[in-house]
């Protein structure tokens, strides 16, 4: 449906000098960028607390990811799928970490299973070191297969670089794990400004950008995974970059350099995991829905982006098909008879339920479950935001393009589970983290929905910022409190007992943990202050409110007066873009 440009009222003549008027947009953007830095630090602090709260190896495949990074760090290369093995050092670390034990918050109690709260932690100075002598495993070591070589090695090469540069490649296993967890937190933090700029590009509202920035705090599972050692952190960053660039395209930025940048981002992402390929439809549709160039010109840019992506990283998957006969080979053989059988009539509902649960909160190895009411509420909020962004005028084209990414990822996970059920009767690989590549798109669409629901009004959108910041921080801190109790507080125990257990398992001493918490609380309080002050920073004269309720115009209608006029939204991006509604 074609969206028309609303009538733009002519603004009154300013009372300030022309030079001050020209400086207003730049000054407004400086304030926005300072606020964005604070909110980015708040999200990063949230991830860092998750990194020190989650017990070792109590996140999906964490021992595999650590093992593969250490293999590269110690010259073990990247073996063919099925030919990589766990190292003796990682096997010892997994045993010391009481990996085969149930956390107290497990969804159902197993009386015959080893309980995490009953395990006495190995003292820090007695924990195993993983060095050149213990970091490599092979078929003769008697260890299990590490299936991570079914993926490309980019994430693991970067993680190995972190260990080598920091000198931790021959340190204790828990210190190595913490270093890589914090590396993933850094990758998470880099997605925050990309989400904010995606929303601001679409709406031309700095307030909408700040709303998108704090969206990750709504998702406890996101903090759990991004605060662990996991290659999905780099997948999320690559998809965030592709999402931002697609938003530029759909709002009219059809420069060749953008097409090349898209190709580079997708190519690097494809050297991490095949999930990044689900960003391709978003890019293609963004070019199809963009305005300002002919069809051949837009298709030419799609081709350029595709060629660059193929040269940088797509070749890996083509090579797999040629040499291994599959796009993604199976790193470890599955045994269908070991999976619980699911009746055909319950397959769809089971997949949907599992995926929603694992997206919002399934800690550990999907065994600590967020209460269902929160999962349902979160799902309904996301669905409502998506429908609002698509139904209400203002940013329907951009929202449609962006939503293809999370929708495609969710469909891919569901189809893979359904396909496995066809020959095994069981359901596998329904993990919400596989959809985290679409979180930046969801953050932007959520911000768009808020902007639309307040009538695209500048001041009302600004007043939504403190509300969203408070709600997200409450959700973020609440999720951490839930996780802490689920991991460390046994039945009938006090909070002090749980704290003592956490300190005993931690890779660092109590003063370092206290410093992390103090810095995190400082970042969160700063975010609350920034959110509270934001509406006052953007306070505008009443004479400007009449025009603020419409979508930002592509250009301001010039005044008949020779006196320079004030732009409708002085603190928004000064450069107009096409089809930014």
Short mmCIF file of C-alpha atoms in Angstrom, two decimals, residues 54-467:
data_model
loop_
_atom_site.label_atom_id
_atom_site.label_comp_id
_atom_site.label_asym_id
_atom_site.label_seq_id
_atom_site.Cartn_x
_atom_site.Cartn_y
_atom_site.Cartn_z
CA UNK A 54 26.08 -18.39 35.13
CA UNK A 55 27.89 -21.45 36.54
CA UNK A 56 30.65 -22.91 34.34
CA UNK A 57 29.46 -25.00 31.40
CA UNK A 58 25.82 -24.37 32.31
CA UNK A 59 24.99 -22.87 28.92
CA UNK A 60 24.35 -24.85 25.71
CA UNK A 61 27.49 -26.36 24.15
CA UNK A 62 29.80 -24.11 26.16
CA UNK A 63 32.42 -26.82 26.58
CA UNK A 64 32.43 -27.34 22.80
CA UNK A 65 32.97 -23.66 22.10
CA UNK A 66 35.77 -23.38 24.66
CA UNK A 67 37.38 -26.55 23.32
CA UNK A 68 37.36 -25.33 19.71
CA UNK A 69 38.81 -21.93 20.64
CA UNK A 70 41.61 -23.58 22.62
CA UNK A 71 42.33 -25.95 19.74
CA UNK A 72 43.02 -23.05 17.39
CA UNK A 73 44.93 -21.14 20.07
CA UNK A 74 47.32 -24.10 20.41
CA UNK A 75 47.76 -24.84 16.71
CA UNK A 76 45.24 -27.67 16.34
CA UNK A 77 43.59 -26.10 13.31
CA UNK A 78 40.09 -26.84 12.12
CA UNK A 79 39.58 -30.59 11.46
CA UNK A 80 36.88 -31.95 9.19
CA UNK A 81 33.43 -32.47 10.75
CA UNK A 82 33.53 -35.55 12.94
CA UNK A 83 37.34 -35.52 13.23
CA UNK A 84 37.62 -33.02 16.08
CA UNK A 85 37.77 -34.29 19.66
CA UNK A 86 37.55 -32.86 23.13
CA UNK A 87 40.90 -32.18 24.72
CA UNK A 88 41.92 -33.86 27.99
CA UNK A 89 42.06 -30.41 29.59
CA UNK A 90 38.45 -29.57 28.73
CA UNK A 91 37.28 -33.03 29.87
CA UNK A 92 38.93 -32.42 33.25
CA UNK A 93 37.43 -28.94 33.45
CA UNK A 94 33.93 -30.27 32.77
CA UNK A 95 34.35 -32.78 35.59
CA UNK A 96 35.60 -30.12 38.02
CA UNK A 97 32.63 -27.91 37.14
CA UNK A 98 30.09 -30.57 38.17
CA UNK A 99 28.59 -30.42 34.72
CA UNK A 100 26.57 -33.60 35.27
CA UNK A 101 24.44 -32.18 38.06
CA UNK A 102 21.00 -30.59 38.33
CA UNK A 103 20.65 -26.92 39.30
CA UNK A 104 18.13 -26.22 42.07
CA UNK A 105 15.83 -24.33 39.72
CA UNK A 106 15.40 -27.24 37.31
CA UNK A 107 11.86 -27.47 35.94
CA UNK A 108 11.36 -30.83 37.66
CA UNK A 109 13.26 -32.37 40.54
CA UNK A 110 15.07 -35.66 39.92
CA UNK A 111 15.78 -37.33 43.27
CA UNK A 112 18.28 -39.79 41.79
CA UNK A 113 20.36 -37.13 39.99
CA UNK A 114 23.43 -35.42 41.38
CA UNK A 115 22.47 -32.00 42.74
CA UNK A 116 24.62 -28.95 42.01
CA UNK A 117 24.06 -27.57 45.52
CA UNK A 118 25.55 -30.74 47.01
CA UNK A 119 28.85 -30.46 45.11
CA UNK A 120 31.86 -29.02 46.89
CA UNK A 121 33.66 -26.64 44.46
CA UNK A 122 37.31 -27.28 43.70
CA UNK A 123 39.35 -24.44 45.26
CA UNK A 124 40.44 -21.86 42.71
CA UNK A 125 44.16 -22.45 43.09
CA UNK A 126 43.67 -26.20 42.56
CA UNK A 127 41.65 -25.99 39.34
CA UNK A 128 43.20 -27.42 36.20
CA UNK A 129 45.20 -25.35 33.74
CA UNK A 130 44.68 -25.94 30.02
CA UNK A 131 47.92 -25.47 28.14
CA UNK A 132 49.76 -26.86 25.13
CA UNK A 133 50.04 -30.28 26.81
CA UNK A 134 46.29 -30.67 27.46
CA UNK A 135 44.55 -28.42 24.90
CA UNK A 136 44.48 -30.84 21.96
CA UNK A 137 42.53 -34.05 21.61
CA UNK A 138 42.46 -36.68 18.88
CA UNK A 139 41.00 -40.08 18.15
CA UNK A 140 43.55 -41.73 20.44
CA UNK A 141 42.69 -39.56 23.44
CA UNK A 142 39.50 -41.48 24.15
CA UNK A 143 37.39 -38.33 24.31
CA UNK A 144 34.11 -37.56 22.56
CA UNK A 145 33.70 -35.81 19.21
CA UNK A 146 33.46 -32.02 19.28
CA UNK A 147 30.88 -31.26 16.58
CA UNK A 148 31.64 -27.52 16.30
CA UNK A 149 33.77 -28.03 13.20
CA UNK A 150 30.51 -28.38 11.30
CA UNK A 151 30.60 -24.57 11.38
CA UNK A 152 33.17 -22.21 9.84
CA UNK A 153 36.00 -21.15 12.18
CA UNK A 154 35.77 -17.33 12.29
CA UNK A 155 34.30 -17.02 15.79
CA UNK A 156 36.74 -19.54 17.20
CA UNK A 157 39.71 -17.85 15.52
CA UNK A 158 38.72 -14.55 17.13
CA UNK A 159 38.22 -16.25 20.50
CA UNK A 160 41.61 -17.93 20.17
CA UNK A 161 43.10 -14.51 19.43
CA UNK A 162 41.59 -13.16 22.65
CA UNK A 163 43.24 -15.96 24.63
CA UNK A 164 46.60 -15.54 22.91
CA UNK A 165 46.73 -11.74 23.13
CA UNK A 166 45.66 -11.75 26.77
CA UNK A 167 48.15 -14.48 27.65
CA UNK A 168 45.37 -16.70 29.00
CA UNK A 169 45.89 -19.55 26.53
CA UNK A 170 47.68 -21.57 29.23
CA UNK A 171 45.75 -20.40 32.28
CA UNK A 172 43.08 -22.03 34.45
CA UNK A 173 40.03 -23.20 32.51
CA UNK A 174 37.59 -21.03 34.50
CA UNK A 175 39.65 -17.89 33.82
CA UNK A 176 39.80 -18.76 30.12
CA UNK A 177 36.04 -19.24 30.11
CA UNK A 178 35.39 -15.91 31.79
CA UNK A 179 37.63 -14.10 29.29
CA UNK A 180 35.67 -15.54 26.36
CA UNK A 181 32.36 -14.82 28.06
CA UNK A 182 33.35 -11.17 28.35
CA UNK A 183 34.39 -11.23 24.69
CA UNK A 184 30.84 -12.29 23.84
CA UNK A 185 29.49 -9.48 26.03
CA UNK A 186 31.53 -7.05 23.94
CA UNK A 187 29.93 -8.45 20.78
CA UNK A 188 26.50 -7.98 22.38
CA UNK A 189 27.32 -4.37 23.27
CA UNK A 190 28.24 -3.61 19.65
CA UNK A 191 24.73 -4.56 18.54
CA UNK A 192 23.11 -1.90 20.74
CA UNK A 193 24.05 1.20 18.68
CA UNK A 194 23.19 -0.73 15.51
CA UNK A 195 19.68 -1.37 16.84
CA UNK A 196 19.31 2.27 17.90
CA UNK A 197 20.48 3.60 14.55
CA UNK A 198 18.20 1.19 12.71
CA UNK A 199 15.17 2.55 14.56
CA UNK A 200 16.32 6.17 14.19
CA UNK A 201 16.93 5.71 10.48
CA UNK A 202 13.40 4.38 9.96
CA UNK A 203 11.56 6.89 12.15
CA UNK A 204 13.98 9.81 12.20
CA UNK A 205 13.32 9.89 15.92
CA UNK A 206 16.21 9.83 18.37
CA UNK A 207 13.76 8.79 21.07
CA UNK A 208 12.81 5.71 19.07
CA UNK A 209 16.52 4.93 18.76
CA UNK A 210 16.95 4.94 22.54
CA UNK A 211 13.90 2.70 22.95
CA UNK A 212 15.44 0.15 20.59
CA UNK A 213 18.78 0.35 22.42
CA UNK A 214 17.47 -1.12 25.68
CA UNK A 215 15.26 -3.79 24.10
CA UNK A 216 17.72 -6.68 24.81
CA UNK A 217 17.11 -6.29 28.54
CA UNK A 218 13.62 -7.70 28.01
CA UNK A 219 15.07 -11.13 27.18
CA UNK A 220 16.67 -13.11 30.04
CA UNK A 221 17.71 -15.86 27.64
CA UNK A 222 19.64 -13.34 25.55
CA UNK A 223 21.70 -12.28 28.55
CA UNK A 224 22.29 -15.92 29.47
CA UNK A 225 23.58 -16.85 26.00
CA UNK A 226 25.52 -13.64 25.32
CA UNK A 227 27.09 -13.94 28.76
CA UNK A 228 28.37 -17.42 27.89
CA UNK A 229 30.93 -18.74 25.39
CA UNK A 230 28.86 -19.17 22.25
CA UNK A 231 29.30 -18.51 18.53
CA UNK A 232 25.77 -17.07 18.37
CA UNK A 233 27.23 -13.81 19.72
CA UNK A 234 29.03 -13.18 16.43
CA UNK A 235 25.98 -14.32 14.46
CA UNK A 236 23.90 -11.73 16.29
CA UNK A 237 26.42 -8.98 15.54
CA UNK A 238 26.62 -9.88 11.84
CA UNK A 239 22.83 -9.93 11.55
CA UNK A 240 22.64 -6.62 13.42
CA UNK A 241 24.96 -5.06 10.86
CA UNK A 242 22.92 -6.47 7.98
CA UNK A 243 19.71 -5.22 9.60
CA UNK A 244 21.03 -1.69 9.96
CA UNK A 245 22.27 -1.58 6.38
CA UNK A 246 18.95 -2.99 5.12
CA UNK A 247 17.18 -0.19 6.99
CA UNK A 248 19.38 2.33 5.19
CA UNK A 249 18.49 0.75 1.87
CA UNK A 250 14.74 0.63 2.38
CA UNK A 251 14.77 4.29 3.44
CA UNK A 252 16.52 5.34 0.24
CA UNK A 253 20.27 4.92 0.67
CA UNK A 254 21.06 3.13 -2.59
CA UNK A 255 24.72 4.03 -2.85
CA UNK A 256 27.08 1.36 -4.17
CA UNK A 257 29.17 1.52 -1.02
CA UNK A 258 26.16 0.35 1.00
CA UNK A 259 25.72 -2.67 -1.27
CA UNK A 260 29.40 -3.53 -0.85
CA UNK A 261 29.13 -3.11 2.93
CA UNK A 262 26.14 -5.45 3.01
CA UNK A 263 28.14 -8.04 1.10
CA UNK A 264 31.07 -7.75 3.51
CA UNK A 265 28.87 -8.08 6.60
CA UNK A 266 26.97 -11.06 5.21
CA UNK A 267 30.18 -12.70 4.02
CA UNK A 268 31.87 -12.41 7.40
CA UNK A 269 28.73 -13.67 9.08
CA UNK A 270 28.66 -16.68 6.77
CA UNK A 271 32.14 -17.55 8.02
CA UNK A 272 30.52 -17.98 11.44
CA UNK A 273 27.28 -19.89 10.97
CA UNK A 274 24.73 -20.66 8.28
CA UNK A 275 22.04 -18.78 10.26
CA UNK A 276 23.34 -15.52 8.78
CA UNK A 277 21.97 -16.61 5.39
CA UNK A 278 18.49 -15.83 6.74
CA UNK A 279 19.38 -12.13 6.51
CA UNK A 280 19.51 -12.37 2.71
CA UNK A 281 15.70 -12.09 2.18
CA UNK A 282 15.65 -8.96 4.33
CA UNK A 283 18.32 -7.35 2.15
CA UNK A 284 16.62 -8.35 -1.11
CA UNK A 285 13.20 -7.11 0.00
CA UNK A 286 14.75 -3.88 1.29
CA UNK A 287 16.06 -3.17 -2.20
CA UNK A 288 12.75 -4.15 -3.80
CA UNK A 289 10.78 -1.81 -1.53
CA UNK A 290 13.24 1.08 -1.75
CA UNK A 291 12.44 4.11 -3.87
CA UNK A 292 14.59 6.45 -5.87
CA UNK A 293 16.15 4.12 -8.46
CA UNK A 294 14.90 2.01 -11.32
CA UNK A 295 14.34 -1.73 -10.93
CA UNK A 296 17.49 -2.64 -12.88
CA UNK A 297 19.56 -0.29 -10.72
CA UNK A 298 18.25 -1.82 -7.51
CA UNK A 299 18.69 -5.37 -8.75
CA UNK A 300 22.24 -4.51 -9.76
CA UNK A 301 23.01 -3.55 -6.19
CA UNK A 302 21.50 -6.81 -4.96
CA UNK A 303 23.83 -8.68 -7.32
CA UNK A 304 26.87 -6.73 -6.10
CA UNK A 305 26.00 -7.46 -2.46
CA UNK A 306 25.52 -11.13 -3.28
CA UNK A 307 28.80 -11.43 -5.16
CA UNK A 308 30.77 -9.76 -2.36
CA UNK A 309 29.10 -11.99 0.25
CA UNK A 310 29.90 -15.07 -1.81
CA UNK A 311 33.54 -14.13 -2.26
CA UNK A 312 34.04 -13.28 1.42
CA UNK A 313 32.18 -16.16 3.09
CA UNK A 314 29.62 -17.85 0.87
CA UNK A 315 32.30 -20.00 -0.73
CA UNK A 316 32.54 -22.03 2.48
CA UNK A 317 29.05 -23.44 2.02
CA UNK A 318 29.52 -24.05 -1.70
CA UNK A 319 32.67 -25.96 -0.82
CA UNK A 320 30.68 -28.05 1.67
CA UNK A 321 28.20 -29.07 -1.00
CA UNK A 322 30.95 -29.97 -3.46
CA UNK A 323 33.24 -31.82 -1.05
CA UNK A 324 30.86 -33.13 1.62
CA UNK A 325 27.54 -33.35 -0.19
CA UNK A 326 25.65 -31.12 2.29
CA UNK A 327 25.35 -27.44 3.01
CA UNK A 328 26.07 -28.04 6.69
CA UNK A 329 27.49 -31.45 7.48
CA UNK A 330 26.53 -33.29 10.65
CA UNK A 331 29.32 -32.86 13.15
CA UNK A 332 28.10 -35.72 15.33
CA UNK A 333 25.69 -38.51 14.46
CA UNK A 334 22.31 -38.42 16.16
CA UNK A 335 20.67 -41.51 17.58
CA UNK A 336 16.92 -41.14 16.91
CA UNK A 337 15.94 -43.84 19.38
CA UNK A 338 17.29 -41.76 22.27
CA UNK A 339 14.77 -38.93 21.76
CA UNK A 340 11.38 -38.77 23.45
CA UNK A 341 8.62 -39.56 20.98
CA UNK A 342 6.12 -36.83 20.12
CA UNK A 343 2.74 -37.72 18.53
CA UNK A 344 2.14 -36.25 15.09
CA UNK A 345 -0.85 -34.29 16.37
CA UNK A 346 1.33 -32.47 18.92
CA UNK A 347 4.35 -31.65 16.76
CA UNK A 348 3.40 -28.10 15.76
CA UNK A 349 2.19 -27.04 19.20
CA UNK A 350 5.24 -28.58 20.85
CA UNK A 351 7.65 -26.79 18.53
CA UNK A 352 5.91 -23.43 19.02
CA UNK A 353 5.84 -23.85 22.79
CA UNK A 354 9.47 -24.94 23.02
CA UNK A 355 10.70 -22.16 20.73
CA UNK A 356 8.87 -19.41 22.63
CA UNK A 357 10.08 -20.78 25.96
CA UNK A 358 13.68 -21.06 24.78
CA UNK A 359 13.61 -17.57 23.27
CA UNK A 360 12.61 -15.83 26.51
CA UNK A 361 14.09 -18.03 29.21
CA UNK A 362 15.45 -21.58 29.26
CA UNK A 363 18.63 -21.43 31.30
CA UNK A 364 21.31 -24.07 31.54
CA UNK A 365 20.71 -26.83 29.04
CA UNK A 366 17.08 -25.74 28.64
CA UNK A 367 16.29 -27.11 32.10
CA UNK A 368 15.56 -23.94 34.08
CA UNK A 369 12.37 -22.51 32.65
CA UNK A 370 10.98 -19.02 32.90
CA UNK A 371 7.40 -19.12 34.24
CA UNK A 372 4.96 -19.62 31.38
CA UNK A 373 2.97 -16.46 32.11
CA UNK A 374 6.04 -14.33 31.32
CA UNK A 375 6.68 -16.28 28.12
CA UNK A 376 3.10 -15.78 26.97
CA UNK A 377 3.16 -12.08 27.88
CA UNK A 378 6.44 -11.52 26.05
CA UNK A 379 5.21 -13.36 22.97
CA UNK A 380 2.02 -11.31 22.88
CA UNK A 381 3.96 -8.04 23.21
CA UNK A 382 6.24 -8.95 20.29
CA UNK A 383 3.31 -10.03 18.14
CA UNK A 384 1.40 -6.84 18.94
CA UNK A 385 4.44 -4.70 18.14
CA UNK A 386 4.93 -6.46 14.82
CA UNK A 387 1.27 -6.06 13.86
CA UNK A 388 1.28 -2.39 14.84
CA UNK A 389 4.41 -1.70 12.80
CA UNK A 390 2.90 -3.41 9.76
CA UNK A 391 -0.64 -2.05 10.07
CA UNK A 392 -0.14 1.56 11.10
CA UNK A 393 1.20 4.05 8.56
CA UNK A 394 4.64 5.44 9.03
CA UNK A 395 7.18 2.65 8.52
CA UNK A 396 5.40 -0.32 6.98
CA UNK A 397 7.91 -0.92 4.23
CA UNK A 398 10.91 -0.97 6.54
CA UNK A 399 9.09 -3.04 9.17
CA UNK A 400 8.07 -5.64 6.60
CA UNK A 401 11.65 -6.02 5.39
CA UNK A 402 13.12 -6.23 8.88
CA UNK A 403 10.60 -8.71 10.25
CA UNK A 404 11.58 -11.20 7.57
CA UNK A 405 14.79 -11.96 9.48
CA UNK A 406 13.38 -13.11 12.86
CA UNK A 407 10.42 -14.73 11.11
CA UNK A 408 12.73 -16.62 8.75
CA UNK A 409 14.99 -17.78 11.57
CA UNK A 410 12.03 -19.00 13.61
CA UNK A 411 10.60 -20.81 10.61
CA UNK A 412 13.97 -22.40 9.86
CA UNK A 413 14.27 -23.73 13.42
CA UNK A 414 10.70 -25.04 13.33
CA UNK A 415 11.14 -26.70 9.94
CA UNK A 416 14.37 -28.39 10.99
CA UNK A 417 12.65 -29.81 14.09
CA UNK A 418 9.64 -30.95 12.06
CA UNK A 419 11.86 -32.57 9.44
CA UNK A 420 13.80 -34.47 12.11
CA UNK A 421 10.52 -35.67 13.59
CA UNK A 422 9.51 -37.17 10.25
CA UNK A 423 12.10 -39.94 10.46
CA UNK A 424 12.82 -40.12 14.20
CA UNK A 425 9.59 -39.31 15.98
CA UNK A 426 11.50 -36.88 18.22
CA UNK A 427 12.08 -33.14 18.19
CA UNK A 428 15.54 -31.56 18.40
CA UNK A 429 17.37 -28.24 18.12
CA UNK A 430 14.46 -26.03 19.15
CA UNK A 431 16.55 -23.35 20.82
CA UNK A 432 15.63 -19.70 21.04
CA UNK A 433 19.26 -18.62 20.63
CA UNK A 434 19.02 -19.59 16.96
CA UNK A 435 16.61 -16.66 16.53
CA UNK A 436 18.82 -14.11 18.26
CA UNK A 437 20.15 -12.96 14.90
CA UNK A 438 16.75 -11.26 14.56
CA UNK A 439 16.86 -9.39 17.88
CA UNK A 440 18.11 -6.15 16.33
CA UNK A 441 15.24 -6.23 13.86
CA UNK A 442 12.78 -6.92 16.69
CA UNK A 443 14.25 -4.06 18.72
CA UNK A 444 13.81 -1.64 15.83
CA UNK A 445 10.28 -2.81 15.07
CA UNK A 446 9.36 -2.57 18.75
CA UNK A 447 10.59 1.04 18.77
CA UNK A 448 8.68 1.74 15.56
CA UNK A 449 5.51 0.35 17.16
CA UNK A 450 5.90 2.60 20.21
CA UNK A 451 6.51 5.60 17.94
CA UNK A 452 3.39 4.78 15.93
CA UNK A 453 1.16 4.07 18.92
CA UNK A 454 1.88 7.54 20.36
CA UNK A 455 0.89 9.08 17.06
CA UNK A 456 4.46 9.61 15.81
CA UNK A 457 4.49 12.59 18.12
CA UNK A 458 7.93 13.87 19.00
CA UNK A 459 7.28 14.77 22.62
CA UNK A 460 5.14 11.72 23.40
CA UNK A 461 7.82 9.45 21.96
CA UNK A 462 10.37 11.22 24.17
CA UNK A 463 8.20 10.57 27.23
CA UNK A 464 8.05 6.89 26.30
CA UNK A 465 11.84 6.64 26.73
CA UNK A 466 11.95 6.76 30.56
CA UNK A 467 9.04 4.35 30.78
#
